[in-house]
Coordinates of C-alpha atoms in Angstrom, one line a residue:
X1 CA -17.2 -25.4 10.7
X2 CA -14.7 -23.1 9.1
X3 CA -13.6 -23.8 5.5
X4 CA -10.0 -24.9 5.9
X5 CA -9.3 -24.1 2.2
X6 CA -9.3 -20.4 3.1
X7 CA -6.8 -20.9 6.0
X8 CA -3.5 -19.0 5.1
X9 CA -0.5 -21.2 4.9
X10 CA 2.2 -20.5 7.6
X11 CA 4.5 -17.9 6.3
X12 CA 7.6 -19.8 7.6
X13 CA 8.9 -23.5 7.6
X14 CA 9.1 -23.6 11.5
X15 CA 7.7 -21.8 14.5
X16 CA 11.0 -20.4 15.6
X17 CA 11.5 -18.6 12.3
X18 CA 8.0 -17.3 12.6
X19 CA 8.4 -16.1 16.2
X20 CA 11.8 -14.5 15.5
X21 CA 10.5 -12.6 12.5
X22 CA 7.4 -11.4 14.4
X23 CA 9.6 -10.1 17.1
X24 CA 11.4 -7.8 14.6
X25 CA 8.1 -6.1 13.8
X26 CA 6.7 -2.8 15.0
X27 CA 4.1 -3.3 17.6
X28 CA 0.4 -3.4 16.8
X29 CA -0.5 -1.8 20.2
X30 CA 0.6 1.0 22.4
X31 CA 2.7 0.8 25.6
X32 CA -0.4 1.0 27.8
X33 CA -2.2 -1.9 26.0
X34 CA 1.0 -4.0 26.2
X35 CA 1.4 -3.2 29.9
X36 CA -2.3 -4.3 30.5
X37 CA -1.8 -7.5 28.6
X38 CA 1.3 -8.2 30.6
X39 CA -0.4 -7.8 33.9
X40 CA -3.3 -10.1 32.7
X41 CA -0.8 -12.7 31.5
X42 CA 1.1 -12.5 34.8
X43 CA -2.0 -13.1 36.8
X44 CA -3.1 -15.9 34.5
X45 CA 0.4 -17.6 34.5
X46 CA 0.7 -17.4 38.3
X47 CA -2.8 -18.8 38.8
X48 CA -2.1 -21.7 36.3
X49 CA 1.4 -22.4 37.3
X50 CA 2.9 -21.5 33.9
X51 CA 6.5 -21.0 34.0
X52 CA 7.9 -22.7 30.9
X53 CA 10.3 -20.2 29.2
X54 CA 9.0 -21.3 25.7
X55 CA 5.4 -20.6 26.7
X56 CA 6.3 -17.3 28.2
X57 CA 8.3 -16.3 25.0
X58 CA 5.3 -17.2 22.9
X59 CA 3.0 -15.1 25.1
X60 CA 5.3 -12.1 24.5
X61 CA 4.3 -12.2 20.7
X62 CA 0.7 -11.1 21.7
X63 CA 1.6 -9.1 24.8
X64 CA 3.9 -6.9 22.9
X65 CA 1.6 -6.6 19.9
X66 CA 3.9 -8.4 17.5
X67 CA 1.0 -10.6 16.4
X68 CA -2.8 -9.9 16.4
X69 CA -4.9 -12.6 18.2
X70 CA -5.7 -14.4 14.9
X71 CA -2.1 -14.7 13.8
X72 CA -1.1 -15.8 17.3
X73 CA -3.7 -18.5 17.2
X74 CA -2.5 -19.7 13.8
X75 CA 1.1 -19.6 15.1
X76 CA 0.2 -21.8 18.1
X77 CA -1.6 -24.2 16.0
X78 CA 1.3 -24.5 13.6
X79 CA 3.8 -24.8 16.4
X80 CA 1.9 -27.5 18.2
X81 CA 0.3 -29.6 15.4
X82 CA 2.4 -32.5 14.4
X83 CA 3.6 -32.6 10.8
X84 CA 1.8 -35.0 8.6

């Protein structure tokens, strides 16, 4: 089991601020990789019936390379974990 004491704290007070800041960053991947990610996401979304605008906006963080997979997972955990 991972040691949660080494998990970095979210850099923002809320998920919207984190997402908005990330979307201002330079992409971590080139256009070809981003296009491939978009194709895969579109197929997945169609198969699973995913059409929620908020979910689709979150997906763009990874598709466009604004977050690497680790940060993206941390962002989603932060966003969807109830505050204590």
